[in-house]
mmCIF file of C-alpha atoms in Angstrom:
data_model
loop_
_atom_site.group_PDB
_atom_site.id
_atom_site.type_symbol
_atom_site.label_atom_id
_atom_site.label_comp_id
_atom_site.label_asym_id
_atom_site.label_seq_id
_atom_site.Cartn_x
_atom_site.Cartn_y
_atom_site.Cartn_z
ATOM 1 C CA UNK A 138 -40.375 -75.505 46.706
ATOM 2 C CA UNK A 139 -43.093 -76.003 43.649
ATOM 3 C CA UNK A 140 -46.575 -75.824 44.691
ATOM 4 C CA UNK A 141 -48.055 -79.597 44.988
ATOM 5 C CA UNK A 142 -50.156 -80.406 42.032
ATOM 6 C CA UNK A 143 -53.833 -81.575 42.265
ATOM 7 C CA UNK A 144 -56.107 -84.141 41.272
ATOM 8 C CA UNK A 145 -57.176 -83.965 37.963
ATOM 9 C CA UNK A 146 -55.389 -80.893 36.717
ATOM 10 C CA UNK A 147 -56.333 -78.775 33.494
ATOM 11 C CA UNK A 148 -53.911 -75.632 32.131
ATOM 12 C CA UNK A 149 -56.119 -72.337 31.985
ATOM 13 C CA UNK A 150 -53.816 -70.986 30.067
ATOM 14 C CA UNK A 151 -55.065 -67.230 29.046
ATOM 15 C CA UNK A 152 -58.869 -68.093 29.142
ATOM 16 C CA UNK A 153 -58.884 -65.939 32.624
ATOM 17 C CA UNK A 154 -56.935 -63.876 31.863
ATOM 18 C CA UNK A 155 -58.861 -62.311 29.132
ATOM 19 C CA UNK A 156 -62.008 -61.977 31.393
ATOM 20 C CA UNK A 157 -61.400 -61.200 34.565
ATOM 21 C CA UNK A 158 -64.442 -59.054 35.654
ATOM 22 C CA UNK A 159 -66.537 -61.988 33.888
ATOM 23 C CA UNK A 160 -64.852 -64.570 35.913
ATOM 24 C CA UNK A 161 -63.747 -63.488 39.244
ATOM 25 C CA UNK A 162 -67.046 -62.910 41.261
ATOM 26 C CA UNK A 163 -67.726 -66.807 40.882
ATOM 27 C CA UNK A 164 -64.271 -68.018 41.516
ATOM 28 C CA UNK A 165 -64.136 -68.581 45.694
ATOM 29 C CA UNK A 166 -67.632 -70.389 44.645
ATOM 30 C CA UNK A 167 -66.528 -72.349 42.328
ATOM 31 C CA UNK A 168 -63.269 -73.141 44.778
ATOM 32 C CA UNK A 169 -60.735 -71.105 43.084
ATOM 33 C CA UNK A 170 -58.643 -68.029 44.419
ATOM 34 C CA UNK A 171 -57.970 -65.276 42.651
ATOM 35 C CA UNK A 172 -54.310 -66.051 41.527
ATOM 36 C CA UNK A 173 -56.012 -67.850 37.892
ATOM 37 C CA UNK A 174 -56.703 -64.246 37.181
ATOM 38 C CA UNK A 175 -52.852 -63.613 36.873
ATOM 39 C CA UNK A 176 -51.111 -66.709 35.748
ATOM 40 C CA UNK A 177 -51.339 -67.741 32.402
ATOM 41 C CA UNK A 178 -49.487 -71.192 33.588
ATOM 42 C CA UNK A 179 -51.606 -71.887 36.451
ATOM 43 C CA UNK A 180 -52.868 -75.584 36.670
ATOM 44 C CA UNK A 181 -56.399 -76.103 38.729
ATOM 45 C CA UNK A 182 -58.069 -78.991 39.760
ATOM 46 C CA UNK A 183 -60.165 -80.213 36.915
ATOM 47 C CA UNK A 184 -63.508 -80.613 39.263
ATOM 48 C CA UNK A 185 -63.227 -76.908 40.644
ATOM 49 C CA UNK A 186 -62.703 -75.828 36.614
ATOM 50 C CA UNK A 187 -65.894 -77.468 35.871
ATOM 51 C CA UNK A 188 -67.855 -76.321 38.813
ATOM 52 C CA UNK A 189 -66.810 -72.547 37.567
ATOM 53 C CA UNK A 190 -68.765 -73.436 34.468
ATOM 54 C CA UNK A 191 -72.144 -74.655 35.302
ATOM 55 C CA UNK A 192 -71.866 -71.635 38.160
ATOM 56 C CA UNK A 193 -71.854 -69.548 34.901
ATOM 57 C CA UNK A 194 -74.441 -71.466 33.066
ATOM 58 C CA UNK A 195 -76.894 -71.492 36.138
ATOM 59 C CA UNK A 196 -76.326 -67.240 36.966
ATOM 60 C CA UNK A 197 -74.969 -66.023 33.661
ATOM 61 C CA UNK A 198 -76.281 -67.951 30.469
ATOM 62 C CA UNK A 199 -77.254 -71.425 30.126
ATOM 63 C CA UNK A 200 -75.766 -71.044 26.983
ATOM 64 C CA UNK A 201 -72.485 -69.870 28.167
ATOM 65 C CA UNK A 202 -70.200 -72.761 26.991
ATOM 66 C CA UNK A 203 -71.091 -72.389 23.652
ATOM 67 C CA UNK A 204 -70.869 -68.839 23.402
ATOM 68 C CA UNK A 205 -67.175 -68.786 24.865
ATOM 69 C CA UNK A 206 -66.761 -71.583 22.871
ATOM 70 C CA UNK A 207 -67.335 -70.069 19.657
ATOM 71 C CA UNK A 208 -64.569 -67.205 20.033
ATOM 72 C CA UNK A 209 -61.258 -67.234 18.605
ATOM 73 C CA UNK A 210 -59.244 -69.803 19.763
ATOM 74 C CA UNK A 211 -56.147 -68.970 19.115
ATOM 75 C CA UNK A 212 -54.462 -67.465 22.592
ATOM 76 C CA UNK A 213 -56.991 -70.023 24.986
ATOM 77 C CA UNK A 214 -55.177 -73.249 24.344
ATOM 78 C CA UNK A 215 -51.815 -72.529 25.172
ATOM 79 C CA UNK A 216 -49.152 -74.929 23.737
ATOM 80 C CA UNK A 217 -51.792 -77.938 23.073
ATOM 81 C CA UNK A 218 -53.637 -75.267 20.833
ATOM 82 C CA UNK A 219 -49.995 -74.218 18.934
ATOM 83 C CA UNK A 220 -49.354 -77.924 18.484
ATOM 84 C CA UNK A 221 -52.479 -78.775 16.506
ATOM 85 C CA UNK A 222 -52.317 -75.111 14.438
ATOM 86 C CA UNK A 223 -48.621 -75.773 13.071
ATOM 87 C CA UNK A 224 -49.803 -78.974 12.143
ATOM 88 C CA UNK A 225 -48.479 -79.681 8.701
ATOM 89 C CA UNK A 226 -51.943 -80.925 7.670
ATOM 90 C CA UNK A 227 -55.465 -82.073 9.044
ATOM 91 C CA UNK A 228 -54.860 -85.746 9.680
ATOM 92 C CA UNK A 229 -51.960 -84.603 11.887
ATOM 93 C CA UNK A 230 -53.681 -81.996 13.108
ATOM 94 C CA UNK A 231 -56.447 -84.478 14.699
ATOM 95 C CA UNK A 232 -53.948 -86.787 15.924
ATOM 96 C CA UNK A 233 -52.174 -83.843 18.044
ATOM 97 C CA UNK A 234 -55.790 -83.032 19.307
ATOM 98 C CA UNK A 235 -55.815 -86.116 20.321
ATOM 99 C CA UNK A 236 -52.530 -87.851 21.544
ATOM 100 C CA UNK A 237 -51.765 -84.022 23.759
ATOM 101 C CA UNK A 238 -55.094 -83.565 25.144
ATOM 102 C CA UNK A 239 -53.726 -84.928 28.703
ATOM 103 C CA UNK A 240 -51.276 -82.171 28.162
ATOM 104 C CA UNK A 241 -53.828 -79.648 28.100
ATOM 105 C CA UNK A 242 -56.263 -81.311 30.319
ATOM 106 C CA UNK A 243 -56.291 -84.425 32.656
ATOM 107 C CA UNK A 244 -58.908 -87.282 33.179
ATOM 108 C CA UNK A 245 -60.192 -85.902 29.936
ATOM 109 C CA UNK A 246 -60.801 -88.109 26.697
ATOM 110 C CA UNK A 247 -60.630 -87.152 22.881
ATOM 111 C CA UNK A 248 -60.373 -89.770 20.124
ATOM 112 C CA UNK A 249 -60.465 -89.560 16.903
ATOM 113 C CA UNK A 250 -61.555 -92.251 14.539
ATOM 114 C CA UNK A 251 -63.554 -92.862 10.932
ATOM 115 C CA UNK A 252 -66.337 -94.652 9.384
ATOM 116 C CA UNK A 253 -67.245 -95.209 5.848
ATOM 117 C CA UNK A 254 -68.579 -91.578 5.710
ATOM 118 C CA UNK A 255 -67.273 -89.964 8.246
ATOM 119 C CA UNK A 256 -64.023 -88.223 10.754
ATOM 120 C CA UNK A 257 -65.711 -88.236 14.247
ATOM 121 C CA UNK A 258 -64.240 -86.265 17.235
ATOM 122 C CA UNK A 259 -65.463 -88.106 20.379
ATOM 123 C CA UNK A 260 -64.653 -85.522 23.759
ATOM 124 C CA UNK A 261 -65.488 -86.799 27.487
ATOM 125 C CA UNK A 262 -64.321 -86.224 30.951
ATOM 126 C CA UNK A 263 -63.468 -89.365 32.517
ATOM 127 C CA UNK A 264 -63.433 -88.427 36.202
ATOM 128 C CA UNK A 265 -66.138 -90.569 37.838
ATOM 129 C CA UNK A 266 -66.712 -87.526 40.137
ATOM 130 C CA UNK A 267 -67.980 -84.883 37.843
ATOM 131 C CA UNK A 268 -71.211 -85.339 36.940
ATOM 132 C CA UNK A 269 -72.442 -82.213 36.683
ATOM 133 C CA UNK A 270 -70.296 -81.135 33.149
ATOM 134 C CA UNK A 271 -73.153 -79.640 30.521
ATOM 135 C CA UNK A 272 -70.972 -76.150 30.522
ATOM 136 C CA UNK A 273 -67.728 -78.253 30.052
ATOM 137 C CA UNK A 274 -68.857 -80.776 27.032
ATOM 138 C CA UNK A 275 -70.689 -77.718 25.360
ATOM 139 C CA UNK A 276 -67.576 -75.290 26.169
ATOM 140 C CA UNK A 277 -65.403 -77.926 23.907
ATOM 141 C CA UNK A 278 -67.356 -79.212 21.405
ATOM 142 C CA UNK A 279 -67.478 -75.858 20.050
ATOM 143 C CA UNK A 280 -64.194 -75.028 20.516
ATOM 144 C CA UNK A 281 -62.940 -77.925 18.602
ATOM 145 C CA UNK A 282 -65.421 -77.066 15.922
ATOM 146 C CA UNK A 283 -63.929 -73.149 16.065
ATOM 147 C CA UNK A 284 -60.149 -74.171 16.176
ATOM 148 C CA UNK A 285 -61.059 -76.602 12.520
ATOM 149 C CA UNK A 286 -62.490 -73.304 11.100
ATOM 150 C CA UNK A 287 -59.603 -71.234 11.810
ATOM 151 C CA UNK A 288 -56.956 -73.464 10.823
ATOM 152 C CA UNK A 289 -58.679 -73.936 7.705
ATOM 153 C CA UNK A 290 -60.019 -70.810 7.268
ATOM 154 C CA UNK A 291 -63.483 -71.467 5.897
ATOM 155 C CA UNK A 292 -67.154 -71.479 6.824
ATOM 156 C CA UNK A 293 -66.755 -75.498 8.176
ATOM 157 C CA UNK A 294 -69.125 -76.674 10.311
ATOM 158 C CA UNK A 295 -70.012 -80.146 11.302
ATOM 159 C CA UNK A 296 -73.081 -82.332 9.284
ATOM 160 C CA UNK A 297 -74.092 -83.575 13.281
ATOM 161 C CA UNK A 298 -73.442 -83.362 17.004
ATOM 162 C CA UNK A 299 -74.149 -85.138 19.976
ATOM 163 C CA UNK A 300 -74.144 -84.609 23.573
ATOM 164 C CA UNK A 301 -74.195 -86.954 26.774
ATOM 165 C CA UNK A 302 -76.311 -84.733 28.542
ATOM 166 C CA UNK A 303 -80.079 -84.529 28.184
ATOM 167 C CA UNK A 304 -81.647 -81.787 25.924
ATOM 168 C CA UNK A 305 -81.716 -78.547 27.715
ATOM 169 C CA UNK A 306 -85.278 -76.340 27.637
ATOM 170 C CA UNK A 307 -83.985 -73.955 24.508
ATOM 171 C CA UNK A 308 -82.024 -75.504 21.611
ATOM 172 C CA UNK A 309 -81.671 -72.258 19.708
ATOM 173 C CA UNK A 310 -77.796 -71.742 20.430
ATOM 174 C CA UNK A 311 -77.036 -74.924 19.639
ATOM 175 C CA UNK A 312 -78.618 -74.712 16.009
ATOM 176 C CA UNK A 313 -76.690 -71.676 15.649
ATOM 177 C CA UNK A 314 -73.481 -72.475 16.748
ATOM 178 C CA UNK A 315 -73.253 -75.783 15.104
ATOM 179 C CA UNK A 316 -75.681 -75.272 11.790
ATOM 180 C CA UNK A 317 -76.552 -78.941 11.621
ATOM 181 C CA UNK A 318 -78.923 -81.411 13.591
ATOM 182 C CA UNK A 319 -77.924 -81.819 17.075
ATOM 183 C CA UNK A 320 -78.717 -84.885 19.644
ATOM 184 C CA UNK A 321 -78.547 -85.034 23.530
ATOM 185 C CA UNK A 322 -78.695 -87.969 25.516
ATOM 186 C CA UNK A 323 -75.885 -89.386 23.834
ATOM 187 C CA UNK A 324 -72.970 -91.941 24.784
ATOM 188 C CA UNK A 325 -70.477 -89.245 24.209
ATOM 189 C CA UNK A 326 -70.070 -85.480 23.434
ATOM 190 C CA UNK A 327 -69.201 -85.926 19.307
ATOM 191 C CA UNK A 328 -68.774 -83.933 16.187
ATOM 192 C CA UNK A 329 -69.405 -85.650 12.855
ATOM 193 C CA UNK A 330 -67.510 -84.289 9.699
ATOM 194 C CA UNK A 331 -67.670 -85.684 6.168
ATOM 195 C CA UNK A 332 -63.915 -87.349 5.051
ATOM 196 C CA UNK A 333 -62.919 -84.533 3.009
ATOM 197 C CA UNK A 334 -62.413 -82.773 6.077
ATOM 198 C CA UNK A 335 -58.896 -84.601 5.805
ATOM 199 C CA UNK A 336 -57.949 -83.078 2.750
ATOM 200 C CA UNK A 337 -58.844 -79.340 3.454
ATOM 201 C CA UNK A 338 -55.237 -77.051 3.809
ATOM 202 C CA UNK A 339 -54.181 -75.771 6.783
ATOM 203 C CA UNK A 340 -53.615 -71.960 6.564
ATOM 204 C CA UNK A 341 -52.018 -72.175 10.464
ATOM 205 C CA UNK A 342 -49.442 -74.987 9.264
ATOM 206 C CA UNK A 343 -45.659 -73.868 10.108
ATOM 207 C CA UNK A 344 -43.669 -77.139 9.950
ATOM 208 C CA UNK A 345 -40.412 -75.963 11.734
ATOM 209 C CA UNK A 346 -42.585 -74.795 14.977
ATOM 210 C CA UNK A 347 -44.636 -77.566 14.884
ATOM 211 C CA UNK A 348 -41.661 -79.799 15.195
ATOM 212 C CA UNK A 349 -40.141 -77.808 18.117
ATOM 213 C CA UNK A 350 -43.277 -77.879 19.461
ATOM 214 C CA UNK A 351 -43.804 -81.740 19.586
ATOM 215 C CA UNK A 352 -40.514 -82.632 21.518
ATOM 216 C CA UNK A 353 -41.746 -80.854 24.483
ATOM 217 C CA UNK A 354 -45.258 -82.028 23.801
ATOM 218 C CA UNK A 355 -44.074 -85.955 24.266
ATOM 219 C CA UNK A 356 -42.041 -84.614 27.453
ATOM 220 C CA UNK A 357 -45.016 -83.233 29.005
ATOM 221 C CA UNK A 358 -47.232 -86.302 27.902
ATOM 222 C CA UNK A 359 -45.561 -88.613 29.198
ATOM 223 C CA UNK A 360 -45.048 -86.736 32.828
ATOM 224 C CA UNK A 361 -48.773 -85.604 32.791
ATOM 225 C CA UNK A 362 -49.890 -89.615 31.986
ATOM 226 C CA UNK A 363 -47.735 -91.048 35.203
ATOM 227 C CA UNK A 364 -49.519 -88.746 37.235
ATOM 228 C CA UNK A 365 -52.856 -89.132 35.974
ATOM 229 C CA UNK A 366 -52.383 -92.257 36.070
ATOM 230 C CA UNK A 367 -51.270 -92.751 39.677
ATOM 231 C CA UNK A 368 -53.661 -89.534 40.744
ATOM 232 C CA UNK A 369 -56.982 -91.127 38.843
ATOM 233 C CA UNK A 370 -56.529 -94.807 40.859
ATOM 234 C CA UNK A 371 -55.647 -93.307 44.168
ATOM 235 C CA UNK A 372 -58.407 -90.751 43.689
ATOM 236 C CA UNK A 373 -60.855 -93.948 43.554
ATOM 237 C CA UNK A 374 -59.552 -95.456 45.972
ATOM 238 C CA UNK A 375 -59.563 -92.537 48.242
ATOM 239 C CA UNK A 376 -63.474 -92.126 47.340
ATOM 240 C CA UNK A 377 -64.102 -95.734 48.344
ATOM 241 C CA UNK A 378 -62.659 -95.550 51.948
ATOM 242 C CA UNK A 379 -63.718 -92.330 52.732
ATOM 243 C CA UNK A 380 -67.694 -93.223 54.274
ATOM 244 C CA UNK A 381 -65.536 -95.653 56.598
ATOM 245 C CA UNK A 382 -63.007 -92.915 57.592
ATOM 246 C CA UNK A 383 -59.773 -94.711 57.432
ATOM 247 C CA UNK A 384 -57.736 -92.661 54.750
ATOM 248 C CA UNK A 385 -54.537 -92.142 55.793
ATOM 249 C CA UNK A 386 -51.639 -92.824 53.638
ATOM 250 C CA UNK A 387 -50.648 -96.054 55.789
ATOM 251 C CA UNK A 388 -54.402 -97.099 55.434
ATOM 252 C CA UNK A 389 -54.495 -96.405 51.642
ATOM 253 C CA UNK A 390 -51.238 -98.014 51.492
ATOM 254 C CA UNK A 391 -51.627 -100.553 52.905
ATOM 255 C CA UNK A 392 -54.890 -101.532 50.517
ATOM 256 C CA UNK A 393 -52.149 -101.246 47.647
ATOM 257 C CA UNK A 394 -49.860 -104.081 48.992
ATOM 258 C CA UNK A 395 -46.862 -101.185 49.480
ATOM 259 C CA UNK A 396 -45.430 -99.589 52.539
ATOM 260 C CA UNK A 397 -46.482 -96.304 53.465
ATOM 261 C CA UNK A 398 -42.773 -94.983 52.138
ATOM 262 C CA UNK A 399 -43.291 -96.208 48.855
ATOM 263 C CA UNK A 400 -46.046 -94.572 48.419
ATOM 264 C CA UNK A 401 -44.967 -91.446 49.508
ATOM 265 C CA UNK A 402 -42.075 -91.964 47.452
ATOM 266 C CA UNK A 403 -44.130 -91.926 44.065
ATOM 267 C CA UNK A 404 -46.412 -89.515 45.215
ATOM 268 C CA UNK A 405 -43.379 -86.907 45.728
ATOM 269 C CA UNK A 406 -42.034 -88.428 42.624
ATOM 270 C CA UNK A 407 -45.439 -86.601 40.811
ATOM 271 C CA UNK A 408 -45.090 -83.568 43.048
ATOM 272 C CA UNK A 409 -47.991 -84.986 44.667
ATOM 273 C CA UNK A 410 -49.233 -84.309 48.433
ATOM 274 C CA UNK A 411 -51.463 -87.290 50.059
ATOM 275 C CA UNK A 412 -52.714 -84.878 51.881
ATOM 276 C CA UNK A 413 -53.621 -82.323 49.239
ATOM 277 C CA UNK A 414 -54.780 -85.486 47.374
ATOM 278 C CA UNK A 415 -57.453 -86.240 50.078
ATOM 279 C CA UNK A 416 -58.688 -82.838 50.188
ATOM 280 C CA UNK A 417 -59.405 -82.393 46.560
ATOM 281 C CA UNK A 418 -61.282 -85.552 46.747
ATOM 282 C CA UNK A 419 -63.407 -84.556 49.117
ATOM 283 C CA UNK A 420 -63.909 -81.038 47.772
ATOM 284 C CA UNK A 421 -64.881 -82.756 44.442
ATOM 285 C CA UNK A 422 -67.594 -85.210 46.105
ATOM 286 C CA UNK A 423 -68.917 -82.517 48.206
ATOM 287 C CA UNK A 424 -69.865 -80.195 45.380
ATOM 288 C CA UNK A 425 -71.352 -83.352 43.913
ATOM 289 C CA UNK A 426 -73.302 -84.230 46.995
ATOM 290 C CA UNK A 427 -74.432 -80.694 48.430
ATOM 291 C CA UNK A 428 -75.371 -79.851 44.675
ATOM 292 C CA UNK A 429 -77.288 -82.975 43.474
ATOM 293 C CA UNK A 430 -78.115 -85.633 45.741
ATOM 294 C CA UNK A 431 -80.660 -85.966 48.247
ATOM 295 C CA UNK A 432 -78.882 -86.809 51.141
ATOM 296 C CA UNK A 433 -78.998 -84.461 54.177
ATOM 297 C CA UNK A 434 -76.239 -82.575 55.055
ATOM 298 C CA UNK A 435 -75.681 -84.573 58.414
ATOM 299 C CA UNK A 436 -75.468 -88.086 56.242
ATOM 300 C CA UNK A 437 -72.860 -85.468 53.104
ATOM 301 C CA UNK A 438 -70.567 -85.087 56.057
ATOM 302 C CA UNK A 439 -70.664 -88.930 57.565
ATOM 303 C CA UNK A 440 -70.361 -90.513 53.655
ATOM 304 C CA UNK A 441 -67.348 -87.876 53.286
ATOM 305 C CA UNK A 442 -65.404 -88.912 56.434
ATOM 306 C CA UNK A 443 -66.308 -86.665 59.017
ATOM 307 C CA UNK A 444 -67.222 -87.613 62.439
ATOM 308 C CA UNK A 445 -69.223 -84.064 62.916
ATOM 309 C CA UNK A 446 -71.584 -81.873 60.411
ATOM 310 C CA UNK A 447 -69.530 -79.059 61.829
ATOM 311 C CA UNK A 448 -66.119 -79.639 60.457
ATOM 312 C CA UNK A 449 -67.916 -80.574 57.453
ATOM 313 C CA UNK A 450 -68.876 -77.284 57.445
ATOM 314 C CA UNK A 451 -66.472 -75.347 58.014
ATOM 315 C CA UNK A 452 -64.648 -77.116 54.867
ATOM 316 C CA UNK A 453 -67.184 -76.392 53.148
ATOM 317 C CA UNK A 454 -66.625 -72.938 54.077
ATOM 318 C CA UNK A 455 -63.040 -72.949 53.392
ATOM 319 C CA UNK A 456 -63.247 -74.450 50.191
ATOM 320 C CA UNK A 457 -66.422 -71.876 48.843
ATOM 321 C CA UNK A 458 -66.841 -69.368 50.862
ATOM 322 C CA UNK A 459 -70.518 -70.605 51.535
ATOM 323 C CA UNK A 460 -71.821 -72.864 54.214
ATOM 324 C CA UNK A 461 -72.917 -76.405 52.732
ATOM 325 C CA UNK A 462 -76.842 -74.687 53.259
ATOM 326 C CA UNK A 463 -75.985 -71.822 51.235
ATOM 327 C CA UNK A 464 -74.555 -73.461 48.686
ATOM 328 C CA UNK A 465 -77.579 -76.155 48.035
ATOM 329 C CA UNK A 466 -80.080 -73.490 48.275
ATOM 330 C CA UNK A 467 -77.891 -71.548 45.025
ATOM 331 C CA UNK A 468 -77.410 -74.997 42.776
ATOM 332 C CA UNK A 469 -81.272 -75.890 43.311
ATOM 333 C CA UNK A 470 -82.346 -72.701 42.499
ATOM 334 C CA UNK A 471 -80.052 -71.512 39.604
#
C-alpha cells in the first residue's frame, strides 16, 4: 500500500542526500524523520521543508539559503531541474521553470513574464500557512539565478532582486551572491534580467531528452495540480473549523455540499488520508503559532482544536521532539 501523501508536498530530491551530517540534527525539529536522508524520491510536507530552513538560518547561518543556493545545481532538482537544462533554448527553458514547478514543488508559484526592458522571474509560496519563509525565498532565488549560469555557462547575474521579506541586519551575502542592487519588503521574491537573456545559448540543451522528459513532465503536472488543488481548499477549510473543533470528514463534508463518501472517494482518488490531512494542518499552524504569535500556549491548543493543553502537547511532542515551551523558547531566541 503507497504511503498517503501530504499537504503541500515538495520532492527533495538529492539535496539531503548530499548533506546528511549538515541536515540531520535539525530534522525531528523541523518535523522530519530520518528516512529524507536516504530517499532521493521522498516527498515532504512543504511547511515541515520550510521550517528545516529557517531552523538552519536561526542556528547555522542567517545566510544559509543563499549559500546552498549558490552551489551547483545540477543533481538538487531532480527531473524539474533536467527538464529546464535540455531545454532547446532559454525562452523554453523559462517556460519549463515555470509550467513544472508544481512538479517539483506544491503551493509554490513561479511566473515568468516581460516588460519593455526586461525577463522577470517572480517565485512565491502560496500556502497561507507559512509565514515564516526568508530561508525558502532566499534558498530559490539564488538557485534560479545559479541554474541560468550553468545552462549558459557564463558569468550572468541579474541587473536587480527583490524580496517579500523585510531587510535582514547584514546585506553583505546578498551583494555577493547576486552582484546587483537588491530590495526587501517587496510584493514578491523576483529576479530582473535584461531581454537578451533570451537569446544567450544553452550549453545544457539535448533536444531528444528534453522531449522524453516533457511527456512525463505533463503526466506528473497534471496529477500533482488535482491534488493541490483539492489538498490547498480542504487545507483552508480545515484551518477555518478547527478553533470550533468540528473537523471530521462528515463535518468538512458536509460544509462542501457532498456526502462524506464522496469525499473520501476523491481524497483516496489523490492518495490522500483525511486524517493525515488534518494532522499536517495542524502541525503547520502550530509551528506558526508556538513560533510567532503571542498567544499563550493554553489559547495555541484551544484555536487548534484541542479540548486540553496536554494533548496539545504531547503532539507537539510527537511531531518535534520538543514540548510546545521548548520549542518557543528556541524560535525567540535563535
Amino acid at each position: 500500500m503507497s504511503k498517503p501523501r501530504r499537504v503541500h508536498t515538495i520532492y527533495t530530491e538529492s539535496l539531503f542526500q548530499q548533506r546528511l551530517k549538515f541536515f540531520a540534527p535539525f530534522l525531528r525539529e523541523a518535523g522530519l524523520d530520518d528516512s529524507v536522508l536516504t530517499r532521493a524520491d521522498c516527498a515532504v510536507p512543504l511547511s515541515c521543508f520550510v521550517a528545516l530552513w529557517e531552523l538552519l538560518g536561526g542556528k547555522v547561518d542567517p545566510d544559509i539559503g543563499l549559500l546552498i543556493g549558490s552551489e551547483p545545481t545540477r543533481h538538487v532538482l531532480g527531473a524539474y531541474g533536467h527538464v529546464v537544462r535540455s531545454a532547446p533554448d532559454l525562452p523554453t527553458a523559462l517556460a519549463c521553470m515555470s509550467r513544472y514547478i508544481v512538479v517539483h514543488s506544491q503551493a509554490t508559484r513561479l511566473d515568468v513574464h516581460f516588460t519593455a526592458e526586461h525577463v522577470v522571474i517572480d517565485y512565491q509560496l502560496t500556502d497561507p500557512t507559512i509565514t515564516q519563509r526568508r530561508q525558502d525565498a532566499e534558498l530559490s532565488i539564488s538557485l534560479i539565478a545559479t541554474s541560468l549560469r550553468e545552462i549558459t555557462d557564463s558569468e550572468l547575474y541579474p541587473l536587480r532582486v527583490e524580496f517579500e521579506h523585510a531587510a535582514p541586519p547584514r546585506t553583505t551575502v546578498h551583494q555577493d551572491t547576486f552582484r546587483c542592487p537588491v530590495a526587501f519588503s517587496a510584493g514578491s521574491n523576483r529576479l530582473y534580467y535584461g531581454l537578451d537573456l533570451l537569446d544567450r545559448p544553452l550549453i545544457t540543451a539535448d533536444a531528444r531528452l528534453h522531449v522524453a522528459l516533457v511527456a512525463g513532465m505533463e503526466e506528473q503536472r497534471q496529477a500533482r495540480l488535482a491534488e493541490s488543488d483539492l489538498v490547498g481548499h480542504l487545507s483552508q477549510v480545515i484551518a477555518a473549523r478547527l478553533p470550533h473543533g468540528d473537523v471530521s470528514l462528515e463535518q468538512v463534508a458536509r460544509s462542501e455540499g457532498m456526502s462524506a463518501r464522496t469525499l473520501q472517494r476523491r481524497l483516496g482518488e489523490q492518495q490522500i488520508e483525511f486524517s493525515v490531512l488534518v494532522e499536517d494542518v495542524r502541525r503547520a499552524l502550530a509551528l506558526e503559532y508556538v513560533s510567532h504569535s503571542g498567544h499563550n500556549l493554553t489559547e495555541v491548543a484551544l484555536m487548534l482544536g484541542y479540548s486540553e493543553a496536554s494533548s496539545f502537547s504531547r503532539a507537539f511532542r510527537r511531531w518535534t521532539q520538543l514540548t510546545p515551551q521548548q520549542y518557543r523558547q528556541r524560535a525567540r531566541s535563535a
